[in-house]
Amino acid sequence: MAQDQLFGPEARSLEELREAAVDCKACDLWKTGTQTVFGEGAESAEIVLVGEQPGDKEDLEGRPFVGPAGRVLDEGLEAAGIDRSLAYVTNAVKHFKWLGRGKRRIHQKPNAAELAACRPWLDAELAVVQPKVLVALGATAAQALLGRQFRVTKQRGVPVDSDLAPYVLATVHPSSILRQETEDDRTAAMADFVADLKVVAKLLRA
Ligand code: URA
């Protein structure tokens, strides 16, 4: 089923959306991605976490945030007292965009057209799950959800006005923690990430 046949006024289930997204060709990333990596989690989830796009491991496994960035995310959620099994985890773009360098597949940032092509899936996921708290992980997701002028560095951890959910906020992408050069910087970046997620935990209890 094509995207435009799916997004009528009737509520769709996540299962229906996931099945339809398997064959998505709304942009060209399906040609090089192994598979569509759709969101994962309960329809009744109170929190939706949105990343940028699947990474190498996610592309191969077909599940979001199961690679190194996913391990950082899990660690942060646990430290903030949020049970990942109660969250719905997804991405702004659902195919892995990469460039080959030797045997490695190097992550490439999705462009505006790819983000726009994938946006109906994210909107449909949000319409079904209707989370209490929506969290953008990193600048790509934050700008896709909150506008191009949004600056994660300045506005992280603070709920912002949005029609997307009762509470919407952004924090850094977990992979930015992995990219820190020293152990001390990694520890500090992780502490800041956990502090943002503690805001999320508080909003969940509000
Ligand atoms: N990075 C993301 O943004 N999403 C994933 O699923 C994995 C890595």
Short mmCIF file of C-alpha atoms and ligand atoms in Angstrom, two decimals:
data_model
loop_
_atom_site.label_atom_id
_atom_site.label_comp_id
_atom_site.label_asym_id
_atom_site.label_seq_id
_atom_site.Cartn_x
_atom_site.Cartn_y
_atom_site.Cartn_z
CA MET A 1 0.00 0.00 0.00
CA ALA A 2 1.34 3.44 -0.84
CA GLN A 3 1.82 6.13 1.80
CA ASP A 4 -0.97 8.31 0.41
CA GLN A 5 -3.52 5.49 0.64
CA LEU A 6 -2.69 4.99 4.30
CA PHE A 7 -3.07 8.34 5.88
CA GLY A 8 -6.79 8.86 5.74
CA PRO A 9 -8.81 9.93 8.74
CA GLU A 10 -9.26 6.36 10.03
CA ALA A 11 -6.97 5.30 12.83
CA ARG A 12 -4.38 2.77 11.69
CA SER A 13 -2.62 0.23 13.83
CA LEU A 14 1.16 0.21 14.16
CA GLU A 15 1.15 -3.24 12.61
CA GLU A 16 -0.62 -1.96 9.49
CA LEU A 17 1.77 0.96 9.24
CA ARG A 18 4.81 -1.25 9.73
CA GLU A 19 3.65 -3.63 7.00
CA ALA A 20 2.97 -0.77 4.58
CA ALA A 21 6.35 0.81 5.26
CA VAL A 22 8.18 -2.37 4.21
CA ASP A 23 7.71 -1.41 0.56
CA CYS A 24 8.17 2.34 0.96
CA LYS A 25 9.83 3.96 -2.06
CA ALA A 26 8.97 7.56 -1.20
CA CYS A 27 12.66 8.48 -1.57
CA ASP A 28 15.66 6.64 -3.01
CA LEU A 29 17.10 5.36 0.25
CA TRP A 30 15.27 2.02 -0.15
CA LYS A 31 17.70 1.23 -2.97
CA THR A 32 20.74 1.10 -0.70
CA GLY A 33 19.21 0.34 2.69
CA THR A 34 18.82 -3.34 3.55
CA GLN A 35 15.28 -2.85 4.82
CA THR A 36 12.84 -0.34 6.29
CA VAL A 37 13.52 0.02 10.01
CA PHE A 38 10.16 0.96 11.45
CA GLY A 39 9.53 2.13 15.02
CA GLU A 40 9.18 -0.36 17.81
CA GLY A 41 7.20 -0.40 21.03
CA ALA A 42 3.71 -0.47 22.44
CA GLU A 43 0.78 1.40 20.91
CA SER A 44 -0.02 2.50 24.48
CA ALA A 45 3.48 3.93 25.11
CA GLU A 46 3.47 7.23 27.01
CA ILE A 47 6.81 8.25 25.59
CA VAL A 48 8.04 8.35 21.99
CA LEU A 49 11.77 8.71 21.32
CA VAL A 50 12.73 9.84 17.82
CA GLY A 51 16.25 9.40 16.45
CA GLU A 52 17.68 10.38 13.08
CA GLN A 53 17.84 7.20 11.03
CA PRO A 54 18.86 3.59 11.57
CA GLY A 55 22.59 2.91 11.78
CA ASP A 56 24.56 0.04 10.29
CA LYS A 57 23.46 -2.54 12.89
CA GLU A 58 19.85 -1.36 12.86
CA ASP A 59 19.79 -1.62 9.06
CA LEU A 60 20.93 -5.24 9.25
CA GLU A 61 18.68 -6.22 12.16
CA GLY A 62 15.63 -4.22 11.10
CA ARG A 63 15.15 -2.72 14.58
CA PRO A 64 15.79 0.84 15.84
CA PHE A 65 18.55 1.66 18.32
CA VAL A 66 20.02 -1.81 18.73
CA GLY A 67 23.64 -0.82 17.94
CA PRO A 68 26.20 1.25 19.87
CA ALA A 69 23.97 4.36 20.05
CA GLY A 70 21.16 2.13 21.32
CA ARG A 71 23.37 0.89 24.14
CA VAL A 72 24.04 4.51 25.20
CA LEU A 73 20.33 5.23 24.98
CA ASP A 74 19.51 2.19 27.14
CA GLU A 75 22.12 3.24 29.69
CA GLY A 76 20.73 6.80 29.82
CA LEU A 77 17.13 5.62 30.14
CA GLU A 78 18.04 3.24 32.92
CA ALA A 79 19.97 5.92 34.82
CA ALA A 80 16.97 8.25 34.51
CA GLY A 81 14.58 5.53 35.70
CA ILE A 82 12.73 5.14 32.39
CA ASP A 83 11.87 1.62 31.28
CA ARG A 84 12.66 1.35 27.53
CA SER A 85 10.05 -1.37 27.20
CA LEU A 86 7.44 1.31 28.01
CA ALA A 87 8.68 3.62 25.25
CA TYR A 88 8.03 3.66 21.51
CA VAL A 89 11.34 4.16 19.72
CA THR A 90 11.55 5.33 16.13
CA ASN A 91 13.50 7.48 13.66
CA ALA A 92 12.80 10.52 11.48
CA VAL A 93 14.05 8.53 8.48
CA LYS A 94 13.48 4.81 8.23
CA HIS A 95 16.23 3.71 5.87
CA PHE A 96 19.98 3.76 6.55
CA LYS A 97 21.77 6.33 4.40
CA TRP A 98 25.41 5.46 3.94
CA LEU A 99 28.49 5.78 1.75
CA GLY A 100 30.92 2.91 1.27
CA ARG A 101 34.50 3.46 2.39
CA GLY A 102 36.47 0.27 1.96
CA LYS A 103 34.44 -2.39 3.74
CA ARG A 104 32.76 0.13 6.02
CA ARG A 105 29.40 1.81 5.53
CA ILE A 106 29.69 5.39 6.73
CA HIS A 107 26.57 7.14 8.00
CA GLN A 108 25.38 10.11 5.93
CA LYS A 109 22.96 12.71 7.23
CA PRO A 110 19.54 12.54 5.56
CA ASN A 111 18.66 15.61 3.48
CA ALA A 112 15.49 17.72 3.65
CA ALA A 113 13.80 15.81 0.81
CA GLU A 114 14.43 12.44 2.49
CA LEU A 115 13.15 13.77 5.81
CA ALA A 116 10.04 15.14 4.12
CA ALA A 117 9.43 11.88 2.24
CA CYS A 118 9.55 9.91 5.48
CA ARG A 119 7.57 12.38 7.57
CA PRO A 120 4.14 10.82 6.93
CA TRP A 121 5.31 7.63 8.65
CA LEU A 122 6.40 9.55 11.74
CA ASP A 123 3.16 11.53 11.82
CA ALA A 124 1.18 8.31 11.46
CA GLU A 125 3.14 6.67 14.30
CA LEU A 126 2.48 9.70 16.52
CA ALA A 127 -1.21 9.70 15.59
CA VAL A 128 -1.54 6.08 16.70
CA VAL A 129 0.62 6.18 19.84
CA GLN A 130 -0.39 9.70 21.00
CA PRO A 131 2.41 9.93 23.55
CA LYS A 132 2.34 12.12 26.61
CA VAL A 133 6.02 12.96 26.09
CA LEU A 134 7.80 13.20 22.75
CA VAL A 135 11.60 13.31 22.79
CA ALA A 136 13.78 14.25 19.83
CA LEU A 137 17.23 12.69 20.01
CA GLY A 138 19.70 14.97 18.25
CA ALA A 139 19.51 17.92 15.88
CA THR A 140 18.08 16.09 12.87
CA ALA A 141 15.05 14.79 14.77
CA ALA A 142 14.68 18.04 16.71
CA GLN A 143 14.70 20.19 13.59
CA ALA A 144 12.37 17.81 11.77
CA LEU A 145 9.88 17.99 14.64
CA LEU A 146 10.40 21.53 15.92
CA GLY A 147 11.64 23.53 12.96
CA ARG A 148 14.96 24.28 11.29
CA GLN A 149 15.75 27.09 13.69
CA PHE A 150 15.72 24.77 16.72
CA ARG A 151 19.13 24.53 18.42
CA VAL A 152 19.66 21.45 20.58
CA THR A 153 22.77 22.98 22.13
CA LYS A 154 20.73 25.91 23.47
CA GLN A 155 17.29 24.39 23.99
CA ARG A 156 17.96 20.85 25.16
CA GLY A 157 16.12 19.45 28.17
CA VAL A 158 13.45 22.15 28.17
CA PRO A 159 9.86 21.38 27.15
CA VAL A 160 8.76 23.48 24.15
CA ASP A 161 5.35 24.45 22.84
CA SER A 162 4.21 22.03 20.16
CA ASP A 163 0.98 20.45 18.92
CA LEU A 164 2.72 17.11 18.55
CA ALA A 165 2.26 16.00 22.18
CA PRO A 166 1.48 17.48 25.59
CA TYR A 167 5.21 17.60 26.36
CA VAL A 168 7.87 17.84 23.67
CA LEU A 169 11.58 18.25 24.22
CA ALA A 170 14.91 17.52 22.66
CA THR A 171 18.22 16.25 23.86
CA VAL A 172 21.45 15.23 22.17
CA HIS A 173 21.77 12.16 19.99
CA PRO A 174 23.29 9.27 21.98
CA SER A 175 25.99 8.81 19.31
CA SER A 176 27.31 12.31 20.12
CA ILE A 177 28.30 10.88 23.51
CA LEU A 178 30.23 8.09 21.80
CA ARG A 179 32.06 10.67 19.67
CA GLN A 180 33.52 12.54 22.69
CA GLU A 181 37.29 12.32 22.58
CA THR A 182 38.19 11.73 26.20
CA GLU A 183 36.73 9.55 28.91
CA ASP A 184 36.08 12.66 31.03
CA ASP A 185 34.17 14.33 28.19
CA ARG A 186 32.16 11.15 27.65
CA THR A 187 31.28 10.99 31.34
CA ALA A 188 30.22 14.66 31.37
CA ALA A 189 28.16 14.27 28.17
CA MET A 190 26.45 11.19 29.60
CA ALA A 191 25.61 13.06 32.82
CA ASP A 192 24.01 15.88 30.79
CA PHE A 193 22.06 13.36 28.71
CA VAL A 194 20.78 11.64 31.87
CA ALA A 195 19.82 15.03 33.32
CA ASP A 196 17.65 15.69 30.22
CA LEU A 197 16.11 12.23 30.49
CA LYS A 198 15.33 12.88 34.16
CA VAL A 199 13.25 15.85 32.98
CA VAL A 200 11.43 13.37 30.73
CA ALA A 201 10.91 10.99 33.67
CA LYS A 202 9.43 13.84 35.71
CA LEU A 203 7.07 14.83 32.88
CA LEU A 204 5.93 11.22 32.60
CA ARG A 205 4.90 11.34 36.25
CA ALA A 206 3.26 14.79 35.92
N1 URA B 1 20.91 6.30 15.35
C1 URA B 1 19.63 6.68 15.19
O1 URA B 1 19.33 7.86 15.06
N2 URA B 1 18.70 5.75 15.18
C2 URA B 1 18.95 4.45 15.32
O2 URA B 1 18.02 3.65 15.28
C3 URA B 1 20.30 4.07 15.50
C4 URA B 1 21.25 5.01 15.51
#
